[in-house]
């Protein structure tokens, strides 16, 4: 049977060899900790501590601000120094809780569960919500909402997104190698919620050791299987992954649940296991620190709230001053202007490059070659959408299905004229959606 995949996509340089063989290393924070209250899609969390309060590691410091929201926990012990706006990776200023880290890491006591199978569905979802679990692949959608579809009996597939298709990122790869039992345990817990579903681990075939390990662990699991995917970007995109695994297609007006699917990434499933089985809230995660400007690229277990600067320090600092720093992957990440920025639940990596290759190229006129059309995983015409975007033609943009763009950047990557196609489409998409919200 051939490898599962989707139509379109690109094959960028992977760059994973820089960090994929480096085991996970824990790094403890030293400086002040900053906890933005918006680390997820939905309403910001609401502070439940005040300036001057003493807090413990694992203590809740902000509660969910609504159903589509998520609580936040302190990853250190110390004193609340301030509650004020601080800059985050995307450039926005977000109201944040600042804690003076006392370096002692005095911790609350967690309540583990002896027999997870004895828990009700409501208890499982409650524990996931209370622990502050969100989609940690980048979107940050509260996981308890995702695990509460209107018709749970119609969910046929729970898909573990093990693709990690973004170049350079290797944190999920190391998790699958070093903590595969926790990943499988997380899947097992989620399957308890959906009696008719099958659990599928979708892994790109550039990770044969992970495929072998997961197949070994699921050999006796009647409701789980490992699906080998073709290595191609954006294979880890939600729509592309669902199509590759199930053959079912969804669009921007649908949720995965509408196609009988729920998708969670590796780090999220492990967080579900820790929340339900061990009673441990989301305070730490793995991040890849890599790029040719980094002395010792690697994968680090860090405490959320510490600065990116401390992560760089843990990787041995810079061997050469970088021209470009990116939070996330090179295809969909954000260029950073400072390292004095707090890490959050969705901080999957930081990439540091000695040369800013993109800025060297001046865009020229579109030559109508059609490469962006071939690469687009949503079967759009990106060059036409970009033209509408640049001219401010909202109606035309929407009628040509611009809202279906998943912002993967494949069109920009293949463009021989070096045009910022994806950026133009993404900007217009935001404007159209803002107008729709205003109209409501």
Coordinates of C-alpha atoms in Angstrom, one line a residue, residues 61-340:
X61 CA -2.7 32.1 38.4
X62 CA -5.4 32.8 35.9
X63 CA -8.7 31.1 35.2
X64 CA -10.5 30.5 31.9
X65 CA -12.4 33.6 30.8
X66 CA -15.2 31.6 29.2
X67 CA -15.9 28.2 27.6
X68 CA -13.5 28.9 24.7
X69 CA -10.6 29.9 27.0
X70 CA -8.0 28.2 29.1
X71 CA -6.5 28.7 32.6
X72 CA -2.8 29.5 33.1
X73 CA -0.4 28.0 35.8
X74 CA 2.8 29.3 37.2
X75 CA 5.8 27.2 36.2
X76 CA 7.9 28.6 39.1
X77 CA 7.6 29.6 42.7
X78 CA 8.0 33.3 43.6
X79 CA 6.1 36.6 44.0
X80 CA 3.7 38.3 41.7
X81 CA 5.6 41.4 40.6
X82 CA 3.1 43.1 38.3
X83 CA 0.1 42.5 36.0
X84 CA 0.7 44.7 32.9
X85 CA 0.9 44.5 29.1
X86 CA 4.0 42.8 27.7
X87 CA 5.1 42.3 24.1
X88 CA 4.6 38.7 22.7
X89 CA 6.2 36.9 19.7
X90 CA 3.7 38.2 17.1
X91 CA 4.4 41.8 18.2
X92 CA 1.2 42.5 20.1
X93 CA 1.1 43.8 23.6
X94 CA -0.9 41.4 25.8
X95 CA -1.9 41.8 29.5
X96 CA 0.5 39.5 31.4
X97 CA 1.2 38.3 34.9
X98 CA 4.9 38.9 35.9
X99 CA 6.4 36.7 38.6
X100 CA 9.8 37.1 40.3
X101 CA 11.2 33.6 40.2
X102 CA 12.8 32.7 43.6
X103 CA 14.7 29.8 42.0
X104 CA 13.4 27.4 44.6
X105 CA 10.7 25.7 42.5
X106 CA 8.5 24.9 45.5
X107 CA 5.6 23.0 44.1
X108 CA 2.0 22.2 44.8
X109 CA 0.9 18.6 45.4
X110 CA -0.8 16.9 42.4
X111 CA -3.5 14.3 42.6
X112 CA -2.9 11.3 40.3
X113 CA -5.6 8.8 39.2
X114 CA -5.0 5.1 39.8
X115 CA -7.4 3.9 37.2
X116 CA -8.1 6.2 34.3
X117 CA -10.6 3.8 32.8
X118 CA -12.9 4.3 35.8
X119 CA -13.3 8.1 35.0
X120 CA -16.4 9.3 33.3
X121 CA -16.3 11.3 30.0
X122 CA -17.2 14.4 31.9
X123 CA -14.4 13.9 34.5
X124 CA -11.9 13.4 31.7
X125 CA -12.9 16.6 29.9
X126 CA -13.0 18.5 33.2
X127 CA -9.5 17.5 34.0
X128 CA -8.3 18.5 30.5
X129 CA -10.0 21.9 30.9
X130 CA -8.8 22.5 34.4
X131 CA -5.2 21.7 33.4
X132 CA -5.1 24.3 30.7
X133 CA -4.5 22.0 27.8
X134 CA -4.6 23.7 24.4
X135 CA -3.5 22.8 20.9
X136 CA 0.3 23.0 21.2
X137 CA 1.1 22.6 17.5
X138 CA 0.6 26.4 17.0
X139 CA -3.2 27.1 16.9
X140 CA -3.8 27.1 20.7
X141 CA -7.4 26.0 20.5
X142 CA -8.6 24.9 23.9
X143 CA -8.6 21.1 23.9
X144 CA -11.6 20.5 26.1
X145 CA -13.7 22.3 23.5
X146 CA -12.3 20.1 20.7
X147 CA -13.1 17.0 22.8
X148 CA -16.7 18.2 23.3
X149 CA -18.3 17.9 19.8
X150 CA -22.1 18.1 19.4
X151 CA -22.3 14.5 18.2
X152 CA -19.5 12.5 19.9
X153 CA -21.0 9.2 18.5
X154 CA -20.2 10.4 15.0
X155 CA -16.5 10.7 15.6
X156 CA -14.8 8.0 13.6
X157 CA -11.1 9.0 13.9
X158 CA -8.8 10.5 16.5
X159 CA -5.8 11.5 14.6
X160 CA -2.4 12.2 16.3
X161 CA -0.6 14.7 14.2
X162 CA 2.9 13.2 14.3
X163 CA 3.9 14.6 10.8
X164 CA 6.0 17.6 12.0
X165 CA 6.2 18.8 8.4
X166 CA 7.7 22.2 9.1
X167 CA 11.5 22.3 8.3
X168 CA 14.0 22.4 11.2
X169 CA 11.5 21.4 13.9
X170 CA 12.3 18.2 15.8
X171 CA 10.6 18.5 19.1
X172 CA 7.7 16.1 18.2
X173 CA 10.3 13.7 16.8
X174 CA 12.2 13.6 20.1
X175 CA 8.9 13.2 22.0
X176 CA 8.0 10.2 19.9
X177 CA 11.4 8.6 20.5
X178 CA 11.8 9.4 24.2
X179 CA 8.2 9.5 25.4
X180 CA 6.1 7.3 23.1
X181 CA 4.4 5.5 25.9
X182 CA 3.0 8.9 27.2
X183 CA 1.8 9.7 23.6
X184 CA 0.0 6.3 23.3
X185 CA -1.5 6.7 26.8
X186 CA -2.8 10.1 25.8
X187 CA -4.5 8.6 22.7
X188 CA -6.0 5.8 24.9
X189 CA -7.5 8.4 27.2
X190 CA -9.1 10.4 24.3
X191 CA -10.5 7.2 22.8
X192 CA -12.4 6.6 26.1
X193 CA -14.5 9.7 25.1
X194 CA -15.4 8.3 21.6
X195 CA -16.4 4.6 21.7
X196 CA -16.8 4.4 17.9
X197 CA -13.5 6.0 17.0
X198 CA -10.2 4.6 15.8
X199 CA -6.9 6.2 16.9
X200 CA -4.5 6.9 14.1
X201 CA -0.9 8.1 14.5
X202 CA 0.0 9.9 11.2
X203 CA 3.8 9.9 10.8
X204 CA 5.8 11.1 7.8
X205 CA 8.1 8.5 6.4
X206 CA 11.2 10.5 7.1
X207 CA 10.8 9.3 10.7
X208 CA 11.1 5.5 10.3
X209 CA 12.4 5.0 13.9
X210 CA 9.3 6.7 15.2
X211 CA 7.0 4.6 13.0
X212 CA 8.7 1.4 14.2
X213 CA 8.4 2.4 17.9
X214 CA 4.8 3.4 17.6
X215 CA 3.9 0.2 15.7
X216 CA 5.5 -1.8 18.5
X217 CA 3.6 0.0 21.2
X218 CA 0.3 -0.3 19.5
X219 CA 0.6 -3.9 18.3
X220 CA -1.9 -5.1 20.9
X221 CA -4.1 -2.0 20.7
X222 CA -7.2 -3.0 18.7
X223 CA -8.4 0.6 18.3
X224 CA -5.0 2.1 17.2
X225 CA -2.9 2.0 14.1
X226 CA 0.0 3.9 12.6
X227 CA -0.4 5.6 9.2
X228 CA 2.7 6.2 7.2
X229 CA 2.5 9.5 5.4
X230 CA 4.5 10.8 2.4
X231 CA 7.1 13.4 3.5
X232 CA 5.7 16.6 2.1
X233 CA 4.9 20.1 3.3
X234 CA 2.2 20.9 4.6
X235 CA 1.4 17.2 5.4
X236 CA 0.8 18.3 9.1
X237 CA -1.9 20.8 8.1
X238 CA -5.2 19.7 9.6
X239 CA -7.1 19.5 6.4
X240 CA -4.3 17.8 4.6
X241 CA -3.7 15.3 7.4
X242 CA -7.4 14.4 7.6
X243 CA -7.6 13.9 3.8
X244 CA -4.4 11.8 3.7
X245 CA -5.6 9.5 6.6
X246 CA -9.3 9.2 5.8
X247 CA -9.9 10.5 2.3
X248 CA -12.4 13.0 3.8
X249 CA -12.3 16.7 2.8
X250 CA -13.2 19.7 4.9
X251 CA -13.2 23.4 4.1
X252 CA -13.1 26.7 6.1
X253 CA -16.8 26.5 7.0
X254 CA -16.3 23.1 8.6
X255 CA -14.7 21.7 11.7
X256 CA -12.8 18.4 11.7
X257 CA -15.7 17.0 13.8
X258 CA -18.0 17.6 10.8
X259 CA -15.9 15.0 8.9
X260 CA -16.0 12.6 11.9
X261 CA -12.4 13.5 13.0
X262 CA -10.5 15.1 15.9
X263 CA -6.9 16.0 15.4
X264 CA -4.4 16.7 18.2
X265 CA -0.6 17.0 17.9
X266 CA 2.0 15.0 19.8
X267 CA 2.6 17.6 22.6
X268 CA -1.1 18.1 23.2
X269 CA -1.8 14.3 23.6
X270 CA 1.0 14.0 26.1
X271 CA -0.4 17.0 28.0
X272 CA -3.8 15.2 28.0
X273 CA -2.1 12.2 29.6
X274 CA -0.3 14.3 32.2
X275 CA -3.5 16.2 33.1
X276 CA -5.8 13.2 33.4
X277 CA -3.5 10.5 34.8
X278 CA -1.0 12.6 36.8
X279 CA -3.0 15.7 37.6
X280 CA -0.2 17.9 36.3
X281 CA -1.3 21.2 34.5
X282 CA 0.4 22.6 31.4
X283 CA 3.5 24.4 32.6
X284 CA 6.3 22.9 30.4
X285 CA 6.8 21.8 26.8
X286 CA 9.5 20.9 24.3
X287 CA 10.9 23.5 22.0
X288 CA 13.5 23.2 19.2
X289 CA 16.3 25.8 19.2
X290 CA 18.2 25.6 16.0
X291 CA 19.7 27.3 12.9
X292 CA 23.2 27.9 11.7
X293 CA 23.7 30.8 14.1
X294 CA 23.2 28.6 17.2
X295 CA 26.1 27.1 18.9
X296 CA 24.4 23.9 20.1
X297 CA 21.1 23.3 18.4
X298 CA 18.8 21.0 20.4
X299 CA 15.5 20.2 21.9
X300 CA 14.7 21.7 25.3
X301 CA 12.1 21.1 28.0
X302 CA 11.4 24.6 29.2
X303 CA 9.1 26.3 31.6
X304 CA 6.5 28.5 30.0
X305 CA 6.9 32.1 30.8
X306 CA 10.7 32.2 30.5
X307 CA 12.2 34.4 27.8
X308 CA 13.4 33.3 24.4
X309 CA 16.8 34.7 25.4
X310 CA 17.1 32.0 28.1
X311 CA 16.4 29.3 25.6
X312 CA 19.1 30.6 23.3
X313 CA 21.5 30.7 26.3
X314 CA 20.6 27.0 27.0
X315 CA 21.7 26.2 23.4
X316 CA 25.1 27.8 24.0
X317 CA 24.2 31.2 22.6
X318 CA 25.1 32.5 19.2
X319 CA 28.2 31.5 17.3
X320 CA 27.5 34.3 14.9
X321 CA 25.0 37.2 15.3
X322 CA 21.8 36.1 13.3
X323 CA 20.3 38.3 10.6
X324 CA 16.9 36.5 11.0
X325 CA 15.2 35.0 14.1
X326 CA 11.9 33.1 13.7
X327 CA 9.4 31.9 16.3
X328 CA 8.0 28.7 14.9
X329 CA 8.9 27.1 11.6
X330 CA 10.3 28.9 8.5
X331 CA 7.1 28.4 6.5
X332 CA 4.5 29.7 8.9
X333 CA 6.4 31.2 11.8
X334 CA 6.9 34.9 12.8
X335 CA 10.1 36.9 12.4
X336 CA 11.1 38.2 15.8
X337 CA 12.6 41.7 16.6
X338 CA 13.7 40.8 20.1
X339 CA 14.5 37.8 22.3
X340 CA 13.1 39.6 25.4

